[in-house]
mmCIF file of C-alpha atoms in Angstrom:
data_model
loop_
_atom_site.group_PDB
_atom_site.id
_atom_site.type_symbol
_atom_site.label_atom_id
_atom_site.label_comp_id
_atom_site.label_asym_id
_atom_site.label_seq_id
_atom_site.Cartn_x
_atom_site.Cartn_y
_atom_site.Cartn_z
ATOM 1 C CA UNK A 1 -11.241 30.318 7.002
ATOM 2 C CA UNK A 2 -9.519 27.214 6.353
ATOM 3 C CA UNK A 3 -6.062 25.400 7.393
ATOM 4 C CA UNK A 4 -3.676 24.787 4.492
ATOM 5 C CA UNK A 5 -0.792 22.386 5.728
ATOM 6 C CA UNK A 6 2.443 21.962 2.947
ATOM 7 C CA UNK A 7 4.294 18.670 1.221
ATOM 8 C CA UNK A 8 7.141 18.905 -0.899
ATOM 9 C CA UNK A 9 8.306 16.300 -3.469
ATOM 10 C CA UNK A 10 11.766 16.315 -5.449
ATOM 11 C CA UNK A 11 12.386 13.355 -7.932
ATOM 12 C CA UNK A 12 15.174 13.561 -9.442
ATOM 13 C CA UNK A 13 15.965 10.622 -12.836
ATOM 14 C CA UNK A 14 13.879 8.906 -14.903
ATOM 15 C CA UNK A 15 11.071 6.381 -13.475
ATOM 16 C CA UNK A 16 12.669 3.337 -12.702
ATOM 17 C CA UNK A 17 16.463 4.462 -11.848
ATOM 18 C CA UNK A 18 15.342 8.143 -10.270
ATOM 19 C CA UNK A 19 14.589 8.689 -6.867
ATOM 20 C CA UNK A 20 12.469 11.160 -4.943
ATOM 21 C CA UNK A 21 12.896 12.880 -1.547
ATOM 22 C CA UNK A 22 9.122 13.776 0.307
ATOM 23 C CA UNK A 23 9.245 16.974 2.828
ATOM 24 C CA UNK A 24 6.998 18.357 5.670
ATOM 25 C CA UNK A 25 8.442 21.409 6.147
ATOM 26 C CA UNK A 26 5.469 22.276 8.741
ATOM 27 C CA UNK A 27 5.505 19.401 11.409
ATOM 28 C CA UNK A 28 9.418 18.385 10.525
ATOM 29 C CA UNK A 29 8.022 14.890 10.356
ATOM 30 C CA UNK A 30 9.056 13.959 6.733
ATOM 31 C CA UNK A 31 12.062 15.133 6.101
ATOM 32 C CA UNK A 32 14.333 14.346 2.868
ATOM 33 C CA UNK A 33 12.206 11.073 3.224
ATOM 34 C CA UNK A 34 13.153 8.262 0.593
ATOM 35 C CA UNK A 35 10.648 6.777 -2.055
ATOM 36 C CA UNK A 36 10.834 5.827 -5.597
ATOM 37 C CA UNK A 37 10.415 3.063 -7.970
ATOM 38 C CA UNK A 38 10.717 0.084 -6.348
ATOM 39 C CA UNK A 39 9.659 1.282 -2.795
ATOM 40 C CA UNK A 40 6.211 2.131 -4.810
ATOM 41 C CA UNK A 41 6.642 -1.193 -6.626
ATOM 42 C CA UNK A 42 8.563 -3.347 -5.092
ATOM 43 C CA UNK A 43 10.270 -3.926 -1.531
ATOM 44 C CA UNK A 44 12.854 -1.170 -1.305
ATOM 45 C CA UNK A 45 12.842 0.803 1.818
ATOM 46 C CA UNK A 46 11.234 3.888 1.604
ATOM 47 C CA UNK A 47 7.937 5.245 1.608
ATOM 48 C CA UNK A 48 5.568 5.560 -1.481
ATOM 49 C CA UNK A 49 2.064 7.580 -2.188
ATOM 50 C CA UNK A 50 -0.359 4.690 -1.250
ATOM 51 C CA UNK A 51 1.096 4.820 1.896
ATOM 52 C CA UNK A 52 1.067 7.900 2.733
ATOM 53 C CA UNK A 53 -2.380 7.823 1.285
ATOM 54 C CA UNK A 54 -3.031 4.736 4.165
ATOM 55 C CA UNK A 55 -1.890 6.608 7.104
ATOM 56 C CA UNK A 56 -3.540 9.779 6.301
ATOM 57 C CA UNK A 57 -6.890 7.963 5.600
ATOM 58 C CA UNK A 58 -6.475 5.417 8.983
ATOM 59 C CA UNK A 59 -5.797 8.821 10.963
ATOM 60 C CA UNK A 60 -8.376 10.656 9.788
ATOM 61 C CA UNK A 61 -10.953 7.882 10.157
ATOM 62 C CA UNK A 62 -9.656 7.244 13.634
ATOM 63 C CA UNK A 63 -10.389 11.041 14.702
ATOM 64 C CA UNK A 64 -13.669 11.029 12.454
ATOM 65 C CA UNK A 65 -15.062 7.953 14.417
ATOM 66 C CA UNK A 66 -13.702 9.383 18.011
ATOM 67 C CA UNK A 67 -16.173 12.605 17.060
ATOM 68 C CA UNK A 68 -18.903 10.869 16.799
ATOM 69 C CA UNK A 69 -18.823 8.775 19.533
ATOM 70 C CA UNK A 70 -18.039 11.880 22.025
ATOM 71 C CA UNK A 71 -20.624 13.389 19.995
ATOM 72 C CA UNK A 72 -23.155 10.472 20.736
ATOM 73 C CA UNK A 73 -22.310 10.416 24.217
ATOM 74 C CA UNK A 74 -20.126 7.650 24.152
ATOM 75 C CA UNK A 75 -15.879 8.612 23.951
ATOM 76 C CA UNK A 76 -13.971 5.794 23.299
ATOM 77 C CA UNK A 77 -11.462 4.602 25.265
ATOM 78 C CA UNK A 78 -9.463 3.850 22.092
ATOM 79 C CA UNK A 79 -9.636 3.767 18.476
ATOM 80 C CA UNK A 80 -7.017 1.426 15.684
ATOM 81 C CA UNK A 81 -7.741 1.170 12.048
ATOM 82 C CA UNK A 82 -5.572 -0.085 9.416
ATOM 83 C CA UNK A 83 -5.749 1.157 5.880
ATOM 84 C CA UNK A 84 -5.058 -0.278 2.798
ATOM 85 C CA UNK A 85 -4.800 1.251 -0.552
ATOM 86 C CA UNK A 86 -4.635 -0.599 -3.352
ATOM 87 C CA UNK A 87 -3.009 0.251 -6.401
ATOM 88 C CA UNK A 88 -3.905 -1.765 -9.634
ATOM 89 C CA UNK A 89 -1.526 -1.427 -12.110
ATOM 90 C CA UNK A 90 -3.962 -2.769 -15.443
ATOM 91 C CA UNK A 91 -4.261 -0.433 -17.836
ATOM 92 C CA UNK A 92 -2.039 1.808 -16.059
ATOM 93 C CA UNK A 93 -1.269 2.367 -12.301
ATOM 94 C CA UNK A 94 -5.011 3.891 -10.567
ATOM 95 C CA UNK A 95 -5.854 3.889 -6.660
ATOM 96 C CA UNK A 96 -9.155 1.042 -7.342
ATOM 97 C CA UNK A 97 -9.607 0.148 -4.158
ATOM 98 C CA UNK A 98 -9.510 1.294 -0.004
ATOM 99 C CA UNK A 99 -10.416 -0.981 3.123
ATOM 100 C CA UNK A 100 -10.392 0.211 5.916
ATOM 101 C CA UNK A 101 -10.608 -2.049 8.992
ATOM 102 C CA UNK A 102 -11.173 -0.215 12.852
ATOM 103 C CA UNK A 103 -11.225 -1.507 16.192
ATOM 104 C CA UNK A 104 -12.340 0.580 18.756
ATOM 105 C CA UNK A 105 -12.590 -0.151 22.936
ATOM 106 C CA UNK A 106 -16.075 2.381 23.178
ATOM 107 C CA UNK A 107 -17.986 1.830 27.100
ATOM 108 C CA UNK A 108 -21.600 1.874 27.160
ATOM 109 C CA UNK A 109 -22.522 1.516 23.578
ATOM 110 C CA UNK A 110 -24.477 -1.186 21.344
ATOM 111 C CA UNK A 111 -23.227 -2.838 17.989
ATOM 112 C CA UNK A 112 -25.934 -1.371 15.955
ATOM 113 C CA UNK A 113 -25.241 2.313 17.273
ATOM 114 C CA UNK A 114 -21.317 1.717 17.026
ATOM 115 C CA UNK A 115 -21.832 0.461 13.355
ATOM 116 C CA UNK A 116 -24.285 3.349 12.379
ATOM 117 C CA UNK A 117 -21.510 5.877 13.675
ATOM 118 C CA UNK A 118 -18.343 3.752 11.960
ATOM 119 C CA UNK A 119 -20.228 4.032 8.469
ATOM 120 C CA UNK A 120 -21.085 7.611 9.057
ATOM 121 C CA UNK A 121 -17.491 8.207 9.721
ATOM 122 C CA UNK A 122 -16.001 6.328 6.898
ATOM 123 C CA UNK A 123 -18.610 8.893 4.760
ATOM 124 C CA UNK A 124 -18.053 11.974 5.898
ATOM 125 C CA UNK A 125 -13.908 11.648 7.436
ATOM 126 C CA UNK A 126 -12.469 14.615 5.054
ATOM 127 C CA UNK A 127 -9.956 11.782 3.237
ATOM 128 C CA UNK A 128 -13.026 9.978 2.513
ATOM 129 C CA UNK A 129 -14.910 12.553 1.184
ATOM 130 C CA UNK A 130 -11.371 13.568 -1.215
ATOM 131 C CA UNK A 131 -11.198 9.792 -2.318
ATOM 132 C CA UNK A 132 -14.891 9.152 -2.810
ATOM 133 C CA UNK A 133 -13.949 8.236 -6.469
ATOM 134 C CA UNK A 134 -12.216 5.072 -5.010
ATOM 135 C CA UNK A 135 -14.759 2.144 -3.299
ATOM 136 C CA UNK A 136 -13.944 2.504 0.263
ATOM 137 C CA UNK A 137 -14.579 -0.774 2.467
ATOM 138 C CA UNK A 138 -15.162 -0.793 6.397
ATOM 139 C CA UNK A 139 -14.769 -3.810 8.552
ATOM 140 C CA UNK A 140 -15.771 -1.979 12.046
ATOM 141 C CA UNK A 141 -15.377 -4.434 15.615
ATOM 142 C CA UNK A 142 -16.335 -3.290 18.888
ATOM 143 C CA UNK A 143 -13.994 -4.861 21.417
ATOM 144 C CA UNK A 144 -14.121 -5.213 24.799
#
């Protein structure tokens, strides 16, 4: 059994002029939230796809990586990553590249272990696994 969770989108207008309204009717958190044109391309408040694509990938990657430290026996005390989606627009707009940079506060473990769990994380987070088509970049620090 599986969980489905629910987005809507309305755009209303052509490309540039229109303007689009994103829903989360589940959690409540999105709601009649503002993107279009020039928040996609440009500085105009409002959210776009890329990033929404950035926060869901930096959350899931946060909770991927916090499994498998508890997992190894060592639960961080903390885990931050940043995401960044690019989106080239030659030859027509296409996702073409994803970094994703982490910093996590982890007691008790080595560089070499924390690395070996960061990459395994990056590979098998569920928004990693959906974008594999895109290369996906990890810059993974161990602080204090």
């Amino acid at each position: 059994m599986g969980i489905t969770r629910k987005a809507t989108a309305r755009w209303e207008g052509d490309l540039k002029s229109g303007s689009g309204r994103l829903d989360t009717p589940q959690s409540g958190l999105l709601s009649a939230t503002r993107y279009g044109f020039n928040s996609r391309f440009g500085e105009e408040k409002g959210t776009n796809p890329e990033e929404l694509i950035a926060a869901a990938h930096a959350g899931c990657f946060s909770m991927a990586l916090s499994a498998k430290l508890t997992e190894a026996g060592h639960p961080p005390t903390s885990v931050e990553t940043e995401a960044w989606v690019e989106l080239s627009t030659d030859g027509g707009p296409t996702i073409s590249a994803i970094a994703l940079k982490t910093k996590a506060v982890v007691p008790g473990i080595d560089e070499v272990r924390f690395r070996a769990l960061a990459d395994d994380a990056k590979q098998n987070c569920p928004i990693s696994k959906a974008l594999s088509a895109v290369p996906i970049t990890l810059e993974a620090e161990l602080a204090g």
